[in-house]
mmCIF file of C-alpha atoms in Angstrom:
data_model
loop_
_atom_site.group_PDB
_atom_site.id
_atom_site.type_symbol
_atom_site.label_atom_id
_atom_site.label_comp_id
_atom_site.label_asym_id
_atom_site.label_seq_id
_atom_site.Cartn_x
_atom_site.Cartn_y
_atom_site.Cartn_z
ATOM 1 C CA MET A 1468 96.103 159.152 -12.410
ATOM 2 C CA LEU A 1469 99.640 160.545 -12.281
ATOM 3 C CA ASP A 1470 102.175 157.834 -11.386
ATOM 4 C CA ARG A 1471 105.400 159.050 -9.782
ATOM 5 C CA TRP A 1472 107.333 156.131 -11.284
ATOM 6 C CA ASN A 1473 106.515 157.479 -14.755
ATOM 7 C CA SER A 1474 108.107 160.835 -13.977
ATOM 8 C CA ASP A 1475 110.518 162.326 -16.501
ATOM 9 C CA ALA A 1476 112.881 163.023 -13.616
ATOM 10 C CA PHE A 1477 114.194 159.477 -14.094
ATOM 11 C CA GLU A 1478 116.841 158.782 -16.699
ATOM 12 C CA SER A 1479 114.549 156.244 -18.366
ATOM 13 C CA SER A 1480 111.446 154.186 -17.694
ATOM 14 C CA ASP A 1481 113.627 151.072 -17.323
ATOM 15 C CA VAL A 1482 115.616 152.720 -14.526
ATOM 16 C CA ALA A 1483 112.424 153.879 -12.800
ATOM 17 C CA ASN A 1484 110.873 150.415 -13.019
ATOM 18 C CA GLN A 1485 113.987 148.760 -11.614
ATOM 19 C CA ILE A 1486 114.129 151.173 -8.666
ATOM 20 C CA GLN A 1487 110.420 150.663 -7.983
ATOM 21 C CA ASN A 1488 110.781 146.885 -8.171
ATOM 22 C CA ASP A 1489 113.727 146.852 -5.769
ATOM 23 C CA LEU A 1490 112.256 149.285 -3.242
ATOM 24 C CA LYS A 1491 108.649 148.144 -3.245
ATOM 25 C CA LYS A 1492 108.898 144.406 -3.915
ATOM 26 C CA LYS A 1493 112.351 143.059 -3.100
ATOM 27 C CA LEU A 1494 113.877 145.112 -0.280
ATOM 28 C CA LEU A 1495 113.253 143.458 3.081
ATOM 29 C CA VAL A 1496 112.820 145.382 6.320
ATOM 30 C CA ASN A 1497 112.841 143.986 9.861
ATOM 31 C CA PRO A 1498 111.865 145.363 13.268
ATOM 32 C CA HIS A 1499 114.910 146.846 15.020
ATOM 33 C CA PRO A 1500 115.169 146.585 18.819
ATOM 34 C CA ILE A 1501 116.451 150.145 19.209
ATOM 35 C CA SER A 1502 115.426 152.400 16.327
ATOM 36 C CA GLY A 1503 112.132 150.788 15.271
ATOM 37 C CA TRP A 1504 113.069 149.173 11.956
ATOM 38 C CA ARG A 1505 115.943 148.773 9.520
ATOM 39 C CA SER A 1506 116.654 146.979 6.283
ATOM 40 C CA ILE A 1507 117.689 143.352 6.721
ATOM 41 C CA PRO A 1508 121.510 143.140 6.501
ATOM 42 C CA LEU A 1509 123.435 141.931 3.441
ATOM 43 C CA GLN A 1510 120.927 142.545 0.651
ATOM 44 C CA ASN A 1511 122.358 142.875 -2.833
ATOM 45 C CA LEU A 1512 119.762 144.257 -5.249
ATOM 46 C CA LYS A 1513 120.381 145.936 -8.596
ATOM 47 C CA THR A 1514 119.787 149.462 -7.272
ATOM 48 C CA VAL A 1515 120.218 148.982 -3.506
ATOM 49 C CA LYS A 1516 123.047 147.450 -1.485
ATOM 50 C CA ILE A 1517 122.585 146.912 2.268
ATOM 51 C CA ASN A 1518 125.668 146.169 4.378
ATOM 52 C CA GLU A 1519 126.190 143.873 7.367
ATOM 53 C CA PHE A 1520 124.745 146.473 9.769
ATOM 54 C CA GLY A 1521 121.508 146.940 7.812
ATOM 55 C CA LEU A 1522 122.722 150.289 6.468
ATOM 56 C CA ARG A 1523 122.633 151.460 2.875
ATOM 57 C CA SER A 1524 126.367 151.943 3.030
ATOM 58 C CA LYS A 1525 129.618 150.193 2.147
ATOM 59 C CA ASN A 1526 130.505 146.786 3.541
ATOM 60 C CA ASN A 1527 133.221 146.460 6.160
ATOM 61 C CA GLN A 1528 133.126 150.137 7.074
ATOM 62 C CA ILE A 1529 134.728 151.199 10.335
ATOM 63 C CA LEU A 1530 131.926 152.919 12.243
ATOM 64 C CA PHE A 1531 134.112 154.318 15.012
ATOM 65 C CA ASN A 1532 134.989 158.042 14.829
ATOM 66 C CA GLN A 1533 133.275 158.770 11.494
ATOM 67 C CA ASN A 1534 130.846 161.359 10.094
ATOM 68 C CA LEU A 1535 127.355 159.924 10.494
ATOM 69 C CA ILE A 1536 124.320 160.942 8.406
ATOM 70 C CA PHE A 1537 120.833 160.569 9.884
ATOM 71 C CA GLY A 1538 117.454 161.153 8.279
ATOM 72 C CA GLY A 1539 114.553 159.578 6.451
ATOM 73 C CA SER A 1540 114.125 158.367 2.890
ATOM 74 C CA TYR A 1541 115.640 161.483 1.241
ATOM 75 C CA ALA A 1542 118.893 161.074 3.202
ATOM 76 C CA TRP A 1543 118.712 157.291 2.677
ATOM 77 C CA GLY A 1544 118.637 157.771 -1.105
ATOM 78 C CA PHE A 1545 115.076 156.845 -2.112
ATOM 79 C CA GLY A 1546 114.958 157.304 -5.893
ATOM 80 C CA ALA A 1547 118.682 156.817 -6.562
ATOM 81 C CA SER A 1548 119.574 154.255 -9.230
ATOM 82 C CA SER A 1549 122.406 152.826 -7.117
ATOM 83 C CA ASN A 1550 124.305 153.407 -3.880
ATOM 84 C CA ASN A 1551 126.766 155.517 -5.893
ATOM 85 C CA TYR A 1552 124.189 158.327 -6.043
ATOM 86 C CA ILE A 1553 123.023 158.500 -2.440
ATOM 87 C CA PRO A 1554 124.156 161.517 -0.335
ATOM 88 C CA SER A 1555 126.796 159.686 1.749
ATOM 89 C CA TYR A 1556 128.554 158.177 -1.299
ATOM 90 C CA LEU A 1557 128.487 161.452 -3.221
ATOM 91 C CA LEU A 1558 129.905 163.344 -0.236
ATOM 92 C CA ASN A 1559 132.713 160.808 0.119
ATOM 93 C CA ASN A 1560 133.619 161.224 -3.555
ATOM 94 C CA MET A 1561 133.381 165.015 -3.443
ATOM 95 C CA PHE A 1562 135.759 165.263 -0.483
ATOM 96 C CA LYS A 1563 138.274 162.990 -2.198
ATOM 97 C CA GLU A 1564 138.129 164.749 -5.585
ATOM 98 C CA LYS A 1565 137.723 168.425 -4.668
ATOM 99 C CA ILE A 1566 139.233 168.691 -1.208
ATOM 100 C CA ASN A 1567 141.687 165.796 -1.538
ATOM 101 C CA LYS A 1568 140.604 164.548 1.859
ATOM 102 C CA ASP A 1569 139.785 160.947 2.643
ATOM 103 C CA THR A 1570 136.749 161.640 4.853
ATOM 104 C CA GLU A 1571 134.211 158.916 5.509
ATOM 105 C CA PHE A 1572 130.471 159.645 5.589
ATOM 106 C CA ILE A 1573 128.291 156.768 6.759
ATOM 107 C CA ASN A 1574 124.608 156.564 5.889
ATOM 108 C CA CYS A 1575 122.686 155.788 9.101
ATOM 109 C CA SER A 1576 119.365 156.944 7.617
ATOM 110 C CA GLU A 1577 116.349 154.762 6.937
ATOM 111 C CA GLN A 1578 113.107 155.053 5.007
ATOM 112 C CA MET A 1579 110.150 156.565 6.898
ATOM 113 C CA TYR A 1580 112.269 157.712 9.851
ATOM 114 C CA SER A 1581 110.891 160.740 11.676
ATOM 115 C CA SER A 1582 112.769 162.759 14.280
ATOM 116 C CA TYR A 1583 111.836 160.115 16.839
ATOM 117 C CA GLU A 1584 113.589 157.241 15.022
ATOM 118 C CA GLU A 1585 116.482 159.544 14.116
ATOM 119 C CA MET A 1586 116.869 160.400 17.808
ATOM 120 C CA LEU A 1587 116.927 156.701 18.752
ATOM 121 C CA SER A 1588 119.514 156.003 16.037
ATOM 122 C CA ILE A 1589 121.712 158.900 17.152
ATOM 123 C CA VAL A 1590 121.677 157.598 20.730
ATOM 124 C CA ASP A 1591 122.460 154.098 19.432
ATOM 125 C CA PHE A 1592 125.413 155.233 17.295
ATOM 126 C CA TYR A 1593 126.726 157.731 19.861
ATOM 127 C CA GLU A 1594 128.969 155.090 21.401
ATOM 128 C CA THR A 1595 130.934 155.007 18.117
ATOM 129 C CA ASN A 1596 132.272 158.466 19.038
ATOM 130 C CA PRO A 1597 131.256 160.162 15.748
ATOM 131 C CA LYS A 1598 133.354 163.009 14.346
ATOM 132 C CA SER A 1599 130.191 164.849 13.394
ATOM 133 C CA CYS A 1600 126.436 164.362 13.280
ATOM 134 C CA ILE A 1601 124.733 165.295 9.987
ATOM 135 C CA LEU A 1602 120.954 165.420 9.743
ATOM 136 C CA ILE A 1603 119.069 165.707 6.444
ATOM 137 C CA SER A 1604 115.397 165.605 7.340
ATOM 138 C CA GLY A 1605 112.245 167.541 8.158
ATOM 139 C CA ILE A 1606 109.262 166.315 6.163
ATOM 140 C CA ASN A 1607 108.431 163.011 7.877
ATOM 141 C CA ASP A 1608 107.546 164.768 11.144
ATOM 142 C CA ILE A 1609 104.955 166.736 9.229
ATOM 143 C CA ALA A 1610 103.567 163.580 7.615
ATOM 144 C CA ARG A 1611 103.240 162.025 11.082
ATOM 145 C CA GLU A 1612 101.201 164.998 12.263
ATOM 146 C CA TYR A 1613 99.010 164.989 9.158
ATOM 147 C CA ASN A 1614 98.228 161.288 9.746
ATOM 148 C CA HIS A 1615 97.715 161.914 13.473
ATOM 149 C CA GLN A 1616 100.606 159.638 14.413
ATOM 150 C CA ASN A 1617 103.285 160.411 16.932
ATOM 151 C CA LYS A 1618 105.922 157.862 17.966
ATOM 152 C CA ILE A 1619 104.029 154.817 16.700
ATOM 153 C CA THR A 1620 103.423 154.089 13.029
ATOM 154 C CA GLU A 1621 101.121 151.723 11.165
ATOM 155 C CA LEU A 1622 104.213 149.660 10.403
ATOM 156 C CA GLY A 1623 104.942 149.279 14.120
ATOM 157 C CA LEU A 1624 101.369 148.256 14.897
ATOM 158 C CA ARG A 1625 101.421 145.632 12.136
ATOM 159 C CA TRP A 1626 104.529 144.057 13.665
ATOM 160 C CA ILE A 1627 103.010 144.116 17.152
ATOM 161 C CA ASN A 1628 99.821 142.450 15.924
ATOM 162 C CA TYR A 1629 101.801 139.882 13.934
ATOM 163 C CA PHE A 1630 103.788 138.999 17.074
ATOM 164 C CA ARG A 1631 100.553 138.784 19.062
ATOM 165 C CA PHE A 1632 99.205 136.390 16.470
ATOM 166 C CA GLY A 1633 102.301 134.216 16.785
ATOM 167 C CA GLN A 1634 102.276 134.350 20.570
ATOM 168 C CA THR A 1635 98.557 133.543 20.840
ATOM 169 C CA ASN A 1636 98.943 130.544 18.535
ATOM 170 C CA GLY A 1637 102.057 129.212 20.222
ATOM 171 C CA ILE A 1638 104.363 129.877 17.263
ATOM 172 C CA VAL A 1639 106.670 132.072 19.353
ATOM 173 C CA GLN A 1640 107.170 129.966 22.491
ATOM 174 C CA ASP A 1641 105.763 126.432 21.946
ATOM 175 C CA THR A 1642 107.966 123.691 20.529
ATOM 176 C CA SER A 1643 105.217 121.098 20.149
ATOM 177 C CA LYS A 1644 103.652 121.215 16.675
ATOM 178 C CA LEU A 1645 100.503 119.604 18.051
ATOM 179 C CA LYS A 1646 100.068 122.366 20.640
ATOM 180 C CA ILE A 1647 100.546 125.004 17.961
ATOM 181 C CA ILE A 1648 97.894 123.410 15.724
ATOM 182 C CA LEU A 1649 95.410 123.076 18.618
ATOM 183 C CA LYS A 1650 95.944 126.682 19.725
ATOM 184 C CA PHE A 1651 95.536 127.885 16.166
ATOM 185 C CA ILE A 1652 92.206 126.034 15.780
ATOM 186 C CA LYS A 1653 90.984 127.286 19.162
ATOM 187 C CA ASN A 1654 91.795 130.901 18.334
ATOM 188 C CA LEU A 1655 89.990 130.777 15.017
ATOM 189 C CA PHE A 1656 86.767 131.119 17.021
ATOM 190 C CA SER A 1657 87.956 133.753 19.509
ATOM 191 C CA ASN A 1658 87.613 137.508 19.202
ATOM 192 C CA LYS A 1659 91.003 138.895 18.250
ATOM 193 C CA LYS A 1660 91.839 142.361 19.562
ATOM 194 C CA ASP A 1661 94.475 144.252 17.616
ATOM 195 C CA ALA A 1662 96.886 146.644 19.267
ATOM 196 C CA LYS A 1663 95.889 150.303 19.120
ATOM 197 C CA TYR A 1664 97.916 153.506 19.403
ATOM 198 C CA ILE A 1665 96.350 154.184 22.803
ATOM 199 C CA ASP A 1666 97.847 150.938 24.148
ATOM 200 C CA TYR A 1667 101.354 152.378 23.885
ATOM 201 C CA GLU A 1668 101.126 156.180 23.828
ATOM 202 C CA TYR A 1669 100.913 157.060 27.499
ATOM 203 C CA LEU A 1670 100.957 160.779 26.709
ATOM 204 C CA LYS A 1671 98.642 161.854 23.911
ATOM 205 C CA ILE A 1672 99.986 164.948 22.160
ATOM 206 C CA LYS A 1673 97.569 167.300 20.444
ATOM 207 C CA ARG A 1674 97.648 166.764 16.725
ATOM 208 C CA ASP A 1675 98.860 170.270 15.868
ATOM 209 C CA LEU A 1676 101.870 169.820 18.192
ATOM 210 C CA ILE A 1677 103.116 166.456 16.944
ATOM 211 C CA ALA A 1678 105.641 167.691 14.360
ATOM 212 C CA SER A 1679 107.083 170.429 16.558
ATOM 213 C CA THR A 1680 107.331 168.089 19.569
ATOM 214 C CA LEU A 1681 109.111 165.353 17.604
ATOM 215 C CA LEU A 1682 111.617 167.874 16.280
ATOM 216 C CA SER A 1683 112.172 169.737 19.560
ATOM 217 C CA ASN A 1684 112.776 166.521 21.506
ATOM 218 C CA LYS A 1685 115.360 165.384 18.976
ATOM 219 C CA LEU A 1686 117.187 168.706 19.156
ATOM 220 C CA LYS A 1687 117.317 168.550 22.957
ATOM 221 C CA ILE A 1688 118.806 165.057 22.886
ATOM 222 C CA ILE A 1689 121.390 166.067 20.284
ATOM 223 C CA GLU A 1690 122.355 169.102 22.338
ATOM 224 C CA ASN A 1691 122.819 167.034 25.490
ATOM 225 C CA LEU A 1692 124.911 164.422 23.681
ATOM 226 C CA PHE A 1693 127.208 166.582 21.590
ATOM 227 C CA ASN A 1694 127.668 169.798 23.555
ATOM 228 C CA LYS A 1695 129.862 168.057 26.119
ATOM 229 C CA ASN A 1696 132.564 167.205 23.596
ATOM 230 C CA GLN A 1697 131.804 170.038 21.149
ATOM 231 C CA LYS A 1698 131.387 167.679 18.196
ATOM 232 C CA LYS A 1699 129.904 169.462 15.200
ATOM 233 C CA ILE A 1700 126.227 169.054 14.298
ATOM 234 C CA PHE A 1701 125.054 169.941 10.779
ATOM 235 C CA TYR A 1702 121.302 170.186 10.288
ATOM 236 C CA PHE A 1703 120.029 170.350 6.692
ATOM 237 C CA PHE A 1704 116.287 170.895 6.320
ATOM 238 C CA GLN A 1705 115.420 168.826 3.270
ATOM 239 C CA PRO A 1706 113.973 170.350 0.086
ATOM 240 C CA SER A 1707 110.462 169.705 -1.211
ATOM 241 C CA ILE A 1708 108.659 170.187 -4.496
ATOM 242 C CA TYR A 1709 106.630 173.116 -3.104
ATOM 243 C CA PHE A 1710 109.521 175.569 -3.012
ATOM 244 C CA LYS A 1711 111.182 174.774 -6.340
ATOM 245 C CA LYS A 1712 110.889 178.062 -8.204
ATOM 246 C CA ASN A 1713 110.966 176.809 -11.785
ATOM 247 C CA LYS A 1714 108.734 173.748 -11.759
ATOM 248 C CA SER A 1715 108.525 171.443 -14.768
ATOM 249 C CA ARG A 1716 105.165 170.498 -16.236
ATOM 250 C CA TYR A 1717 105.322 167.159 -14.423
ATOM 251 C CA GLU A 1718 106.081 168.849 -11.084
ATOM 252 C CA GLN A 1719 103.202 171.289 -11.569
ATOM 253 C CA ASN A 1720 100.846 168.388 -12.277
ATOM 254 C CA TYR A 1721 102.087 166.517 -9.240
ATOM 255 C CA ILE A 1722 101.362 169.466 -6.948
ATOM 256 C CA ARG A 1723 97.831 169.619 -8.357
ATOM 257 C CA LEU A 1724 97.523 165.927 -7.511
ATOM 258 C CA ILE A 1725 98.552 166.631 -3.901
ATOM 259 C CA GLY A 1726 95.706 169.121 -3.546
ATOM 260 C CA THR A 1727 95.548 172.668 -2.188
ATOM 261 C CA ASP A 1728 94.588 171.680 1.375
ATOM 262 C CA ARG A 1729 97.543 169.347 1.819
ATOM 263 C CA GLU A 1730 99.881 171.819 0.136
ATOM 264 C CA LYS A 1731 98.781 174.564 2.516
ATOM 265 C CA PHE A 1732 99.173 172.281 5.529
ATOM 266 C CA ASP A 1733 102.670 171.152 4.488
ATOM 267 C CA LYS A 1734 103.923 174.653 3.681
ATOM 268 C CA GLU A 1735 102.748 176.080 6.986
ATOM 269 C CA LYS A 1736 104.328 173.219 8.909
ATOM 270 C CA ILE A 1737 107.603 173.413 6.980
ATOM 271 C CA ASP A 1738 107.838 177.113 7.838
ATOM 272 C CA GLN A 1739 107.129 176.299 11.489
ATOM 273 C CA GLN A 1740 109.743 173.552 11.644
ATOM 274 C CA ILE A 1741 112.421 175.695 10.001
ATOM 275 C CA LYS A 1742 111.798 178.445 12.537
ATOM 276 C CA ILE A 1743 112.243 175.948 15.381
ATOM 277 C CA VAL A 1744 115.629 174.783 14.070
ATOM 278 C CA LYS A 1745 116.774 178.347 13.309
ATOM 279 C CA LYS A 1746 115.928 179.454 16.829
ATOM 280 C CA PHE A 1747 117.704 176.445 18.253
ATOM 281 C CA ALA A 1748 120.793 177.233 16.147
ATOM 282 C CA GLU A 1749 120.819 180.840 17.327
ATOM 283 C CA GLU A 1750 120.594 179.835 20.984
ATOM 284 C CA SER A 1751 122.996 176.898 20.844
ATOM 285 C CA LYS A 1752 126.759 176.860 21.142
ATOM 286 C CA ASN A 1753 129.122 177.176 18.201
ATOM 287 C CA ASN A 1754 128.979 173.491 17.255
ATOM 288 C CA PHE A 1755 125.470 173.560 15.682
ATOM 289 C CA PHE A 1756 125.107 174.674 12.043
ATOM 290 C CA PHE A 1757 121.764 174.987 10.224
ATOM 291 C CA PHE A 1758 121.171 175.032 6.461
ATOM 292 C CA ASP A 1759 117.809 175.413 4.727
ATOM 293 C CA LEU A 1760 117.855 173.445 1.458
ATOM 294 C CA SER A 1761 114.426 174.621 0.271
ATOM 295 C CA ASP A 1762 115.788 176.516 -2.729
ATOM 296 C CA ILE A 1763 118.692 174.312 -3.886
ATOM 297 C CA TYR A 1764 116.827 173.248 -7.049
ATOM 298 C CA ASN A 1765 115.605 176.710 -8.034
ATOM 299 C CA ASP A 1766 117.964 177.058 -11.008
ATOM 300 C CA TYR A 1767 116.619 173.950 -12.730
ATOM 301 C CA HIS A 1768 113.606 174.033 -15.050
ATOM 302 C CA GLU A 1769 113.553 170.293 -15.729
ATOM 303 C CA SER A 1770 111.997 167.728 -13.387
ATOM 304 C CA ILE A 1771 114.050 167.060 -10.273
ATOM 305 C CA PHE A 1772 111.334 165.703 -7.990
ATOM 306 C CA PHE A 1773 109.330 162.599 -8.874
ATOM 307 C CA ASP A 1774 107.046 163.095 -5.879
ATOM 308 C CA LYS A 1775 106.650 165.579 -3.035
ATOM 309 C CA VAL A 1776 110.094 165.123 -1.510
ATOM 310 C CA HIS A 1777 112.046 162.483 -3.450
ATOM 311 C CA VAL A 1778 114.529 163.087 -6.244
ATOM 312 C CA THR A 1779 116.524 160.990 -8.687
ATOM 313 C CA ASP A 1780 120.289 160.767 -9.325
ATOM 314 C CA LYS A 1781 120.336 164.285 -10.746
ATOM 315 C CA GLY A 1782 118.837 165.751 -7.590
ATOM 316 C CA TYR A 1783 121.264 163.939 -5.309
ATOM 317 C CA LYS A 1784 124.245 165.148 -7.377
ATOM 318 C CA ILE A 1785 123.039 168.736 -7.001
ATOM 319 C CA LEU A 1786 122.640 168.212 -3.241
ATOM 320 C CA SER A 1787 126.206 166.974 -2.827
ATOM 321 C CA GLU A 1788 127.580 169.933 -4.758
ATOM 322 C CA LYS A 1789 125.726 172.488 -2.635
#
C-alpha cells in the first residue's frame, strides 16, 4: 500500500514523519461558533504554529485592513515543514524582497474547509475591513459531493453527538456529581439516537449539484460584500496531481492508487467548477480576478505532490513565485 508520508516529495523521511506526527497526533482542533471549526489558539508544535486567534499565522498580527487568505488545507499549508513555507508567509517575504513593499497577508484558511466554511469565515472577518480577499481553493467542494455531504461533515456530527452525550448525562449543565453519575448509569440502558444529516439539512441538494451549489453560493456572498467598496477579490483555483504534465514515478503510482473512477469524477468536477468561476469573473465588475493554477507545476519532473492535492515546501515556494 502506497503511503503518502513516504513520498519522495518530502526533503527527508524525518521531516515527513515530524509533519505527520504534528498534524495527525498533536494538533488540536475545536468547534468554532461561526465557521465550524478552527485550530485551538496558541499551539507551538515543531512544524505548526497557531496564533492567539486560532490561525496558522504570526502572533500579535493586526487583522484590521489587511490582505486575507481563505481556503482549505492547501491554502492553510498542509505538508509544509514550518509556517515559513505556507502561502501567506511566502507571499509576505516575496513582497518585501522583490517589490520592496511591506504588505501583510494573513492566513485565515483551515484544514477541510469547503466553500461553505470559507464563506462563513469571510463574513466573520469582513468587519476587519480587509484590503483584499484572496481565495485558494476548489477541491474540497468536490470531495463533499463525492461523499454526499453538503454543509455538514462527519466532524460536525461527531461534535454534535459528543455534546448530546454530555447533555444527556448531565455533564454540560449539572453541577452535582451524584446527579451526573446517576444519569450516566440510567442512560447506559437507554437507546441512544445519534444525530443524522437529515436532522439539520432542511433543504436536501441533489448529489450532483453539491459542489456547484457550494461554490456558487460563496461567490454570491463575496460579490455582495465586496462590490460595494470595490475591494479586490483574487480567486486561485488550486492545483491537483491530475493536471501535472510531467509526473514523477511516485505521482503516477499515487494516481493509480486513486483509481480511474475517482479520477474521472474529480477531473469532470474540476472542469465544471473552473467554468463556474470563469463565468462569474467575466460577468462581475473589475474587482474580481480569476487564476487557474492547474498547470503551475508542469515544468517539474520530480515529485511535487505527496497526495492528490497537497504539496511540500518545494510546491509552496513555486506557488508563491507564480
